[in-house]
Coordinates of C-alpha atoms (C1' of nucleotides) in Angstrom, one line a residue:
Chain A
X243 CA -83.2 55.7 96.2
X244 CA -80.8 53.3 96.9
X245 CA -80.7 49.3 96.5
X246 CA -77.9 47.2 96.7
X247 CA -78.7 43.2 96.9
X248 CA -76.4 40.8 97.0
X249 CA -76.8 37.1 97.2
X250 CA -73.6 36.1 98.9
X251 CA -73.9 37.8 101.9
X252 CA -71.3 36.6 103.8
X253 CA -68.6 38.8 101.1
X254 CA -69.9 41.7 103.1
X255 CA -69.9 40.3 106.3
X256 CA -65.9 39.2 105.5
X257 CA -65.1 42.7 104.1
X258 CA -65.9 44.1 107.8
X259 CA -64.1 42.1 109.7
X260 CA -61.2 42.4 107.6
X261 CA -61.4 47.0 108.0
X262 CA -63.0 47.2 110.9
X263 CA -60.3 47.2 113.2
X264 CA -58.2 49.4 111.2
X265 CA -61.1 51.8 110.6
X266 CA -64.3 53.5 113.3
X267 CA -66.4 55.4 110.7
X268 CA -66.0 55.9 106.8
X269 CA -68.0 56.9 104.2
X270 CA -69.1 54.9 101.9
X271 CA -69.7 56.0 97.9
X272 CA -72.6 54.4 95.9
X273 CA -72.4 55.1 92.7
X274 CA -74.0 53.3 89.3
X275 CA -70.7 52.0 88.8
X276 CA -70.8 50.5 92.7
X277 CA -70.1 50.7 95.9
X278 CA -66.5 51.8 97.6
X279 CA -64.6 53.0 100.4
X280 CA -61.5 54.9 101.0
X281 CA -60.5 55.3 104.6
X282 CA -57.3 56.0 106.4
X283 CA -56.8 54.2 109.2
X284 CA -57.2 55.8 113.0
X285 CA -53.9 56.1 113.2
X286 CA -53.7 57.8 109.7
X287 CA -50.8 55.6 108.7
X288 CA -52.6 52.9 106.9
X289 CA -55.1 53.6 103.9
X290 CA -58.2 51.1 103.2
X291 CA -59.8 51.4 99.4
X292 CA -63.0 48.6 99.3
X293 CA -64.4 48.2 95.6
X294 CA -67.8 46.0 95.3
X295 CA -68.3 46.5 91.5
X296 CA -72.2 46.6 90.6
X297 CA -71.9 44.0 88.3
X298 CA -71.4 41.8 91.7
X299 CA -74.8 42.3 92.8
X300 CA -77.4 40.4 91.7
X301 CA -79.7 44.0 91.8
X302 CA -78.1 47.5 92.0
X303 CA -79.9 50.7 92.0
X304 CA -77.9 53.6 93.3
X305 CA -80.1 56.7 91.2
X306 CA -77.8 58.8 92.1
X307 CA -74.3 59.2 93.6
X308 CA -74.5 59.4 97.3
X309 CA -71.7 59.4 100.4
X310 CA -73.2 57.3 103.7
X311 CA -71.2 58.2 107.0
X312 CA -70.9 54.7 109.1
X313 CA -69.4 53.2 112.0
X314 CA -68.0 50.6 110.9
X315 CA -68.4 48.7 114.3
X316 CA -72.0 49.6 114.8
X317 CA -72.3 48.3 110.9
X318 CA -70.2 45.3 111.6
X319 CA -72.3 44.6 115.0
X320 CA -75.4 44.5 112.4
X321 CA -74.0 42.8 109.7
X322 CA -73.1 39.9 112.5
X323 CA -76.6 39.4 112.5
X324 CA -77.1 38.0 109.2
X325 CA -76.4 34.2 108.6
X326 CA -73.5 33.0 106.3
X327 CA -75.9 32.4 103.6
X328 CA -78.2 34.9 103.4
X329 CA -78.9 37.4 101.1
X330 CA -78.2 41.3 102.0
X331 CA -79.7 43.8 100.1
X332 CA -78.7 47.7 101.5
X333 CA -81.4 50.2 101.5
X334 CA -81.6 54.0 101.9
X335 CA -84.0 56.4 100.4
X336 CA -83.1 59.7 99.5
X337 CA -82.2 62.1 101.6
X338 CA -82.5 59.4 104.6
X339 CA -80.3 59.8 107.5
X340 CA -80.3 56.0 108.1
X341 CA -79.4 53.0 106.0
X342 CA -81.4 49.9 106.3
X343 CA -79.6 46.4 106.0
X344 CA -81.9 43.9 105.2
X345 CA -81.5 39.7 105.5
X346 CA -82.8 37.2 103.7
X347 CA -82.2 33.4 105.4
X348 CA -81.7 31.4 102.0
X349 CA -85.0 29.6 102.8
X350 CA -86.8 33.0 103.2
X351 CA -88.3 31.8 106.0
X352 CA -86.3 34.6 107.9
X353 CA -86.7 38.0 107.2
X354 CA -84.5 40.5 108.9
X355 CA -83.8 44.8 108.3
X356 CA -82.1 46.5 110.3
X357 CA -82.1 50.2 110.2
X358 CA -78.5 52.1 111.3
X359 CA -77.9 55.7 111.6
X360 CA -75.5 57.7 109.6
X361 CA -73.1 59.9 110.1
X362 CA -71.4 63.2 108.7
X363 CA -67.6 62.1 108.5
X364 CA -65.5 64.3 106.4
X365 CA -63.0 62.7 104.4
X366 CA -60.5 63.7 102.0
X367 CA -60.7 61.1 99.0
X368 CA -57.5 61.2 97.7
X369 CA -56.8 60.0 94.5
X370 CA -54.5 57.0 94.4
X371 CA -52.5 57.1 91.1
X372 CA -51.7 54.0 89.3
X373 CA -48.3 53.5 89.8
X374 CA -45.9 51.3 87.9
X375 CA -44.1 48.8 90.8
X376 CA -40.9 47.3 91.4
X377 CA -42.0 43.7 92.5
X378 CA -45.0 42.1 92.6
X379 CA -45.8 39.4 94.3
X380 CA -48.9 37.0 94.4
X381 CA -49.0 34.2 96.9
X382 CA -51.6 32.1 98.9
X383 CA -52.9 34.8 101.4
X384 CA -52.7 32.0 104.4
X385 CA -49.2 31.8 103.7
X386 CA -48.7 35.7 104.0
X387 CA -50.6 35.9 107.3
X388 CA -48.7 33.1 108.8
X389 CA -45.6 34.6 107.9
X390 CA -46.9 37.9 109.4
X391 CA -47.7 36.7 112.6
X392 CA -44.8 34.5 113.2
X393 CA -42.6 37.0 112.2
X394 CA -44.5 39.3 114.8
X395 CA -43.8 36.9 117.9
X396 CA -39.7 37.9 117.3
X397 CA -40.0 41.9 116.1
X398 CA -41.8 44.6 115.5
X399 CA -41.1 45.2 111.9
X400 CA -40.7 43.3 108.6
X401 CA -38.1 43.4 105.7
X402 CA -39.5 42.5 102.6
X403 CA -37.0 41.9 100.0
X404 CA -37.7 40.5 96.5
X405 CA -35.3 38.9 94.2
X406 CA -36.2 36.7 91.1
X407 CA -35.6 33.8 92.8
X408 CA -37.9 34.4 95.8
X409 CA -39.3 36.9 98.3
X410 CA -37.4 37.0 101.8
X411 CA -39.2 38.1 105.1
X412 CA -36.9 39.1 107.8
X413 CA -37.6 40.6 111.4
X414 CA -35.0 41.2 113.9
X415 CA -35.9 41.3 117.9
X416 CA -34.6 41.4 121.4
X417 CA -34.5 37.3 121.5
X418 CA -32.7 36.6 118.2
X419 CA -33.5 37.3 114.3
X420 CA -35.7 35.4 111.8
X421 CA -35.7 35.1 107.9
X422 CA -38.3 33.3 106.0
X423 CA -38.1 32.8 102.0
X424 CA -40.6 31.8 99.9
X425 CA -39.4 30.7 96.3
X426 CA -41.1 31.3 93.5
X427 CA -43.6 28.4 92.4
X428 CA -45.8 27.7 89.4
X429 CA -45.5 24.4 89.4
X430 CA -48.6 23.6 92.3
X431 CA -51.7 22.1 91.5
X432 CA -53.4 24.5 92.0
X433 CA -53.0 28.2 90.7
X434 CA -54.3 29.7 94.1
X435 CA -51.5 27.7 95.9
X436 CA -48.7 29.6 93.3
X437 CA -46.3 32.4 94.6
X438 CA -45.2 34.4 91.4
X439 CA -42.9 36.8 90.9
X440 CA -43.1 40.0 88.6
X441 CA -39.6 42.0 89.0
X442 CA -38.5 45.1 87.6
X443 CA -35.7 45.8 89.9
X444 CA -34.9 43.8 92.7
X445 CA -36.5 46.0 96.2
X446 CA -36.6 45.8 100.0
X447 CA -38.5 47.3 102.4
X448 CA -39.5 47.8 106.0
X449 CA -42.9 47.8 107.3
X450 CA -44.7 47.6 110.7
X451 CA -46.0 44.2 111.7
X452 CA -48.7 45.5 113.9
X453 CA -50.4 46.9 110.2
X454 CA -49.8 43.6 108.1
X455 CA -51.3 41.8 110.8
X456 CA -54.8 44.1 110.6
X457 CA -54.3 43.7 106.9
X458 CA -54.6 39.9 107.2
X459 CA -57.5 40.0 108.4
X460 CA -59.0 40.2 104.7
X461 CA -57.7 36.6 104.3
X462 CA -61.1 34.8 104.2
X463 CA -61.9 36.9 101.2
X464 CA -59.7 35.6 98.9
X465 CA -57.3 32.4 98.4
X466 CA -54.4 34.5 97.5
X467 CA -53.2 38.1 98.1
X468 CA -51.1 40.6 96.0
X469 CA -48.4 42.3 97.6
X470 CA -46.9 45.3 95.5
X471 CA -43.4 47.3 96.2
X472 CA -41.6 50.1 95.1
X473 CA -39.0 52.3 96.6
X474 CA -40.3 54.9 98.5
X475 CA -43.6 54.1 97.6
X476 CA -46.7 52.4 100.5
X477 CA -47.2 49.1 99.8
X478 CA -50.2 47.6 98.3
X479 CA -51.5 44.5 99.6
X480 CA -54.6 43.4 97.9
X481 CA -57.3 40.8 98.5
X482 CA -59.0 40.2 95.0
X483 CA -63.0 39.5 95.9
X484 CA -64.4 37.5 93.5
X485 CA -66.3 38.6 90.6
X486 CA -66.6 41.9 92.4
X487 CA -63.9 43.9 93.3
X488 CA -61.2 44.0 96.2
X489 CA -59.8 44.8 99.8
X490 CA -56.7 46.9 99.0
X491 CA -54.5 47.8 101.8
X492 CA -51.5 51.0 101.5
X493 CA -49.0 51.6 104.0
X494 CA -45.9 53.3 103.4
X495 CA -42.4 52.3 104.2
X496 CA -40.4 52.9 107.5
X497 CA -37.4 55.0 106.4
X498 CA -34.4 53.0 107.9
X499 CA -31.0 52.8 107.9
X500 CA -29.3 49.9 105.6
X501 CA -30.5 46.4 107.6
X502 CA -26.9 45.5 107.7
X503 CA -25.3 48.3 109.1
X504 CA -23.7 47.3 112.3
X505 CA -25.6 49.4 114.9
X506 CA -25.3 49.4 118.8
X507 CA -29.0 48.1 120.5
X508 CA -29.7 50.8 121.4
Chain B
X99 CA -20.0 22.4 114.6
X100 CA -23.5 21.1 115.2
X101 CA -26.0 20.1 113.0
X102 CA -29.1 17.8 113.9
X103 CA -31.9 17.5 111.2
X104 CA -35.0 16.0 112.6
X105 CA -37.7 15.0 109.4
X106 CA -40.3 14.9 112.0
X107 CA -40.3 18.5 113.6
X108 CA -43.7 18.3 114.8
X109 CA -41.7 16.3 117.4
X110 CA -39.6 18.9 119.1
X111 CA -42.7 21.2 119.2
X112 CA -44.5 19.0 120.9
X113 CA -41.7 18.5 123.5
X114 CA -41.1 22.1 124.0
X115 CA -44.9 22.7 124.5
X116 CA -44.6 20.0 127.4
X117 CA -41.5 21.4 129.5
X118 CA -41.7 24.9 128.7
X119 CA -44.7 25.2 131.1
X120 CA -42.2 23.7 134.1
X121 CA -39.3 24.9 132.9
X122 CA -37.7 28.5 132.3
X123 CA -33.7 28.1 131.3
X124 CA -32.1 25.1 130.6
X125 CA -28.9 23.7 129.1
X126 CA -29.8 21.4 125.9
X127 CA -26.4 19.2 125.9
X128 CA -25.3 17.5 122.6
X129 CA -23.0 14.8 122.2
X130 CA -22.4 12.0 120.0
X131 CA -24.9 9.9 121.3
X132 CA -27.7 12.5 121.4
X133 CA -29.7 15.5 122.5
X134 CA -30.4 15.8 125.9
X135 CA -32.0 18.3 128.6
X136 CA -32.3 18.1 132.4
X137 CA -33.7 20.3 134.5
X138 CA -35.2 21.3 137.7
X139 CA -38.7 23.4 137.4
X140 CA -38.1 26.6 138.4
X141 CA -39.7 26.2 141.9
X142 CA -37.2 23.3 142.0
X143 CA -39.8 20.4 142.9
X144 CA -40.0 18.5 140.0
X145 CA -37.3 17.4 137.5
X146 CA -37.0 16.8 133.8
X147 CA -35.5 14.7 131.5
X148 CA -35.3 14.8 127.8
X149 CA -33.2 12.5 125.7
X150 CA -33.6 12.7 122.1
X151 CA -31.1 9.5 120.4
X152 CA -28.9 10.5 117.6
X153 CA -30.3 8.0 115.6
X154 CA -33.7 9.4 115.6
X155 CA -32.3 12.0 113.3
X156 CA -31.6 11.6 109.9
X157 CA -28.5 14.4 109.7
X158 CA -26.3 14.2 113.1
X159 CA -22.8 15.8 113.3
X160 CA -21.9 16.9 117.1
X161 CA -18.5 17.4 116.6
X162 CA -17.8 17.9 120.2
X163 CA -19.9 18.1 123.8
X164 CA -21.4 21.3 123.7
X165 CA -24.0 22.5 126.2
X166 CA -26.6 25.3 125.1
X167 CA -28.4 27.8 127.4
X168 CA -31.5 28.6 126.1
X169 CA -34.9 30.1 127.4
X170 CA -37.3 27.8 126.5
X171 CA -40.1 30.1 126.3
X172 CA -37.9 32.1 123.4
X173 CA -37.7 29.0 121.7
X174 CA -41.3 28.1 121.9
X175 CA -41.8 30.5 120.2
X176 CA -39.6 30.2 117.3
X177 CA -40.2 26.7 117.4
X178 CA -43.8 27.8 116.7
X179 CA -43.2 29.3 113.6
X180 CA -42.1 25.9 112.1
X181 CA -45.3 24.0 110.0
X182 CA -46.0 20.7 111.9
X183 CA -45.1 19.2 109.1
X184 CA -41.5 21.0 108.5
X185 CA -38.1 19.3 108.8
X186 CA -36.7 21.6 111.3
X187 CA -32.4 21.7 111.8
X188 CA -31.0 22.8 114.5
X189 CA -27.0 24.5 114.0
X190 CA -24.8 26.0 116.0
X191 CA -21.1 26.9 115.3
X192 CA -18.3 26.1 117.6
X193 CA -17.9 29.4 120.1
X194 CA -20.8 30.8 118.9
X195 CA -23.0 32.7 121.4
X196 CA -26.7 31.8 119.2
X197 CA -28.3 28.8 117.8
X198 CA -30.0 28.6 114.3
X199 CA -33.3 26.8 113.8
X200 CA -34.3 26.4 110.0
X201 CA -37.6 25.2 108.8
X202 CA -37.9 23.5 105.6
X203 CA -41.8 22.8 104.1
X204 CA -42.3 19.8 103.2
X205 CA -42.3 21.1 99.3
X206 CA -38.9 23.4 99.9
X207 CA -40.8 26.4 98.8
X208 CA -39.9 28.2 102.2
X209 CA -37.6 28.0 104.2
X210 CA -37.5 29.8 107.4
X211 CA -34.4 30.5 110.2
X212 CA -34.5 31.8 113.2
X213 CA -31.1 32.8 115.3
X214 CA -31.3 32.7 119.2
X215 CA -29.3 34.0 121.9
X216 CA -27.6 31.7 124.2
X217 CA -27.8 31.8 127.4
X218 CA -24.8 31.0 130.4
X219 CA -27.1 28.7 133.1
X220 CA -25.2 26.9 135.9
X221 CA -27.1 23.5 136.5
X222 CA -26.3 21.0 138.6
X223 CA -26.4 17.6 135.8
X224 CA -28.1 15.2 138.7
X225 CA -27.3 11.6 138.0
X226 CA -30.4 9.9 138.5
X227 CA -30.0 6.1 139.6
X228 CA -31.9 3.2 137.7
X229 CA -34.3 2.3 140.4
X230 CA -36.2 -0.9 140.9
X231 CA -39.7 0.6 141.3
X232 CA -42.6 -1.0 143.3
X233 CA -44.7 -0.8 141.0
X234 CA -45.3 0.0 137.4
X235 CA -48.2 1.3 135.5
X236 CA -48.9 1.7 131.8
X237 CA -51.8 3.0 130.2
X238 CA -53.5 5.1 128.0
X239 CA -51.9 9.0 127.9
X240 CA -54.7 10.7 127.7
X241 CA -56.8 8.8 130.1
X242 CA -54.0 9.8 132.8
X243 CA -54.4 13.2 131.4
X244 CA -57.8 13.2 131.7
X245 CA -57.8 11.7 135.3
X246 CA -55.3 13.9 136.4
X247 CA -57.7 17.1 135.0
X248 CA -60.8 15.9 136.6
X249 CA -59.3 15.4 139.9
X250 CA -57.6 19.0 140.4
X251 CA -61.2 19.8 139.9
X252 CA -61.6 18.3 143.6
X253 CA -58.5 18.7 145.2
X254 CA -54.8 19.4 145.4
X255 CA -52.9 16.4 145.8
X256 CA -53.8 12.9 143.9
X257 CA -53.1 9.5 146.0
X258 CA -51.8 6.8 143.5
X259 CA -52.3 3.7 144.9
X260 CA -51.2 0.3 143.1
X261 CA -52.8 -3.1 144.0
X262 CA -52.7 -6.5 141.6
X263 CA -55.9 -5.1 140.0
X264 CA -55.6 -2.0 139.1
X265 CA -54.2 1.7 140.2
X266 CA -56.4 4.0 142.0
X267 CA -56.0 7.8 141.5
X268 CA -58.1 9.7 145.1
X269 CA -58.6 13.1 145.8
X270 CA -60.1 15.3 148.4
X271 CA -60.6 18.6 148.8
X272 CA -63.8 21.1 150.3
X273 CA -66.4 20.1 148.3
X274 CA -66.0 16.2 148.5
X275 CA -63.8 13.3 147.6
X276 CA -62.8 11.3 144.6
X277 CA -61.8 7.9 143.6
X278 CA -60.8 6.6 140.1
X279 CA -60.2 3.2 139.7
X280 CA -58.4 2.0 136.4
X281 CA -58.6 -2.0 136.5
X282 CA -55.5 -4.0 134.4
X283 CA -57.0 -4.5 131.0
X284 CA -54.7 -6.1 128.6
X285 CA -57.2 -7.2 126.2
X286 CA -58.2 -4.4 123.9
X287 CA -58.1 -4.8 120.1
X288 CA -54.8 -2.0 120.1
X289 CA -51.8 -2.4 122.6
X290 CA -51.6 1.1 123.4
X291 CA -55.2 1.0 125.1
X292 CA -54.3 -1.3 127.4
X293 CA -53.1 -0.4 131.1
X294 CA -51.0 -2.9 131.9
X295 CA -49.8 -2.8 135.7
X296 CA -45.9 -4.7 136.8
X297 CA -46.3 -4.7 140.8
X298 CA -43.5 -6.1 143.3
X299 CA -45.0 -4.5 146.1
X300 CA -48.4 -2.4 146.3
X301 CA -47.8 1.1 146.9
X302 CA -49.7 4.6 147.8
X303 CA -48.1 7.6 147.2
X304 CA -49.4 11.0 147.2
X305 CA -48.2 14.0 144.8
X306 CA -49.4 17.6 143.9
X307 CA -51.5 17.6 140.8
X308 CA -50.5 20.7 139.6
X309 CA -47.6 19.3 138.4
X310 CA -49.1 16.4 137.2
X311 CA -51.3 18.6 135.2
X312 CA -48.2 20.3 133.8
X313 CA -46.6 16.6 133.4
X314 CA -49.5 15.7 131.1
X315 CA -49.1 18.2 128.5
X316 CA -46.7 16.2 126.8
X317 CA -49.8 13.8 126.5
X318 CA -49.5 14.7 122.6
X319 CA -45.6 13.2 122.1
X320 CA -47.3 9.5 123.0
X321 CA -50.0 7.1 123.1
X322 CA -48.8 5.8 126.3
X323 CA -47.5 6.7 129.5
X324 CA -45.6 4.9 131.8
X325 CA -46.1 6.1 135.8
X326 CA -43.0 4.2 137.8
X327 CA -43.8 4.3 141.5
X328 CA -41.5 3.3 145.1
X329 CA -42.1 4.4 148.6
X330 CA -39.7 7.7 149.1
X331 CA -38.5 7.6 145.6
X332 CA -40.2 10.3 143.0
X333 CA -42.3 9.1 140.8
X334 CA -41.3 9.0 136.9
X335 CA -43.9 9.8 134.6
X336 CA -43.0 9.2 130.9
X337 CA -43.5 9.5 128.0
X338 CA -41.9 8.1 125.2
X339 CA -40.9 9.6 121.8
X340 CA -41.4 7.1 119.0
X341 CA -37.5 6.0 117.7
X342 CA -35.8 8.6 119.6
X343 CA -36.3 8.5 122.9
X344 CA -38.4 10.0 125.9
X345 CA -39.6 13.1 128.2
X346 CA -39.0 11.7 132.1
X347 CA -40.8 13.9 134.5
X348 CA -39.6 13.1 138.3
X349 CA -41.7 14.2 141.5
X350 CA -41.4 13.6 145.0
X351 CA -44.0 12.1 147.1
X352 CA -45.8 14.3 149.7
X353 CA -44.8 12.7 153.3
X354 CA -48.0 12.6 154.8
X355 CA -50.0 11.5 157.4
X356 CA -52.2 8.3 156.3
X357 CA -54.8 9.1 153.8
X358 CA -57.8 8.1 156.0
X359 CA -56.9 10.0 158.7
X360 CA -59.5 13.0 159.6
X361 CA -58.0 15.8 159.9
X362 CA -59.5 19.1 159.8
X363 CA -59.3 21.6 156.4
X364 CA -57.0 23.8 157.2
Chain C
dC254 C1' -53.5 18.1 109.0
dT255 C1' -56.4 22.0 108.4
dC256 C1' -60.6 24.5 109.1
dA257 C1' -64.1 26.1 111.9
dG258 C1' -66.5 26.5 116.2
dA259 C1' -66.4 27.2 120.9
dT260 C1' -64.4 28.5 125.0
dT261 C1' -61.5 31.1 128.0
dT262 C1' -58.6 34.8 129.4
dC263 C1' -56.6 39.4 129.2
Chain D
dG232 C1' -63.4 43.3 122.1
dA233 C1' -59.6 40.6 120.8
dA234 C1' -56.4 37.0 121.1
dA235 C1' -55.1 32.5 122.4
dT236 C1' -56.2 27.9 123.3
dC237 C1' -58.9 23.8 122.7
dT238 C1' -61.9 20.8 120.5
dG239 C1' -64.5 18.5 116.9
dA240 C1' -65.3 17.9 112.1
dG241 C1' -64.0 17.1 107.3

DNA sequence: CTCAGATTTC
DNA sequence: GAAATCTGAG
C-alpha cells in the first residue's frame, strides 16, 4: 500500500514538465525514505535523478519498497489536470498494475483521481558516485536558461569555462561567435539573485545546447540552479526543490579539440 | 576604429525588430555625425531610412567613414540576446571583416559579445529630396497601427485621404468596405495623443497595406507617427527616436483609377 | 520590466 | 506537441 500526499501540488506538476521531454517512460522508486527517479534520456546521452524526500509530504506511506513503470507523458497529461493549488496524494495498492493520482481543489469542493496504467520498463539504476568537482557554480536559474537559449540562436554547443573571477559561456556558429561572462556576485540583495563560485582548479568544457535547453526546463522549480564541472566528468546541473529534494541533470562532455586551435570550417 | 555606446539598447532592438521584417542586407554607414542605414526592401518597393545622431550616444569615436554589410536577420538575433535594459556597444576595427556587439547589464555582472560577419552589399545610397508635402498627419502610433491591422482585415490597399478635418483611412476588398475617420483633435490632456493634421492641399493617395503593416512594427520606438503625404510622391511614414533621431519608411502610391469607380473584382 | 496567460504557427 | 509571439497584469 502506497500513499503519497502532498499539499503543494503544483512541485509535481513542475517536476514533469521540466523531464518529460527528455524522458517517455521511467520507473519510479517509492521507498520509506521517498520517492525518486533515475532515467536516461531517449537518446541515452542525458541522465535525469528526481528525489522527493518523504519528509516533503505532508503524509507518506510507502509499506514497502516498490518500482512503478510510467509514461511520463500519459502521467504529465494527468497531472495537467490538477489545479496549481491543489493537493495530490498518489495511490497504488499492492500488487496494482495501475497508480491512482488523486486532486484535491484547496476548497475541497473538487475532488478528482485519476487512475493510470503501469508499465514494465527495465532500467539499469546505476549508481552515481559522489564525486569531488572542479567548479561549482550557483547562479539564478533564469539567468542560466537565458544564457542557454541565446547562446543556442548562434551555435550548437556551449563552452563553459570557470575562473575565480567569473564563469564564461561561449558558442561559436556559422554567423559569428558569442561569449557571455557572468562575474562572481555576493553582494545582491538577495541570496537567490547571487552567482558564487567554488574553484578547485580552473575548468572548461563543451556541452550540447540542445540538452541545457531540456534541462532548463526545471527552472520554475527553483530560483537558482547548481552547475558542477570536472574534467572528463558529465556535468551536474541541479534544481534544488524546496524542502524536498531536487531535479538533477548529468550530461557528459563533448571530447573536442582545444577551442583555440585554428581549424578550417569544415 | 569604431566604437558607439548606446545606454539605451532597448533602442536598437526595437529598430532592428522594425526593418528586419522589410529588409534582408544592408550597409549601416558610420560617420562623424552618426549611424545611418538606407535601404530598399528586398522586393525593392519600399525604402528605409535610419539615422541614429552621434549625440544620442554617450561613447562615439568613428574615426573614419566606414560602411558595414550586415544581414539584419543575423543581427536580430544577436541583438536579441542583449537585456532591454543593457547598454549595448557596437566596435569594429579598421579592415576588419566582423563587427562586435557587447552587452553590459545594468549591474556589470555580465557581459556578453557577439562577433558578426560582414557582409560586401552594393547599394545604390538614394539621395532623397526634402519635399514640401500636401499634407501632414500626426497622431497616435499605435492607433495608425491599429487602423492599418484592422483594415488588411478587409482589403489590400488603404486610401489615405487628408481634408481640414481629419484623415480618412478606406478599404475594400470581397467581403465589404471600410472607412476610418480620425478627426484633428489637439486637445487631449498629453501631446502625444493628439492627431494633429498640417494640410496645403487635400490629398488621396492609395498604398498597399502590407507594407504598412510591416511599417508599423516600429510602433514600439515612438509615441507618435508622422504620415507625410503629396500626389506622386511616396509617402514617409516616421517614426522618431527620442534624442537620436528617426526610422523613415518611403512608399509609392498605387496609380489608380478613382476610388469610386466600379470595377469588377478581379 | 518581468511574469504569466493566451494565441498562433510550425 | 512545442516554440514563438503577443497581450495583460503586477
Amino acid at each position: 500500500m502506497l500513499e503519497l500526499r502532498l499539499v503543494q501540488g503544483s512541485l509535481l506538476k513542475k517536476v514533469l514538465e521540466s523531464i518529460k521531454d527528455l524522458v517517455n517512460d521511467a520507473n519510479f522508486d517509492c521507498s520509506a525514505t521517498g520517492f525518486s527517479l533515475q532515467a536516461m534520456d531517449s537518446s541515452h546521452v542525458a541522465l535525469v535523478a528526481l528525489l522527493l524526500r518523504a519528509e516533503g509530504f505532508e503524509h507518506y506511506r510507502c509499506d514497502r519498497n516498490i518500482s512503478m513503470g510510467m509514461n511520463l507523458n500519459n502521467m504529465s497529461k494527468m497531472l495537467k489536470c490538477a489545479g496549481n493549488d491543489d493537493i495530490i496524494t498518489i495511490k497504488a495498492d499492492d500488487g496494482s498494475d495501475t497508480v491512482t493520482f488523486m486532486f484535491e481543489s484547496p476548497t475541497q469542493d473538487k475532488i478528482s483521481d485519476f487512475e493510470m496504467k503501469l508499465m514494465d520498463i527495465d532500467s539499469e539504476h546505476l549508481g552515481i558516485p559522489d564525486a569531488e568537482y572542479h567548479a561549482i557554480v550557483r547562479m539564478p536559474s533564469v539567468e542560466f536558461a537565458r544564457i542557454c537559449k541565446d547562446l543556442s540562436s548562434i551555435g550548437d554547443t556551449v563552452v563553459i569555462s570557470v575562473t575565480k573571477e567569473g564563469v564564461k559561456f561561449s558558442t561559436r556558429g556559422d554567423i559569428g561567435s558569442a561569449n557571455i561572462v557572468c562575474r562572481q556576485n555576493t553582494t545582491v540583495d538577495k541570496p537567490e539573485e547571487a552567482t558564487v563560485i567554488e574553484m578547485n582548479e580552473p575548468v572548461s568544457l563543451t556541452f550540447a545546447l540542445r540538452y541545457m535547453n531540456s534541462f532548463t526546463k526545471a527552472t520554475p522549480l527553483s530560483n537558482t540552479v547548481t552547475i558542477s564541472l570536472s574534467s572528463d566528468l558529465p556535468v551536474v546541473v541541479e534544481y534544488k526543490i524546496a524542502e524536498m529534494g531536487y531535479v538533477r541533470f548529468y550530461l557528459a562532455p563533448k571530447i573536442e579539440e582545444d577551442e583555440d586551435e585554428t581549424k578550417p570550417q569544415a
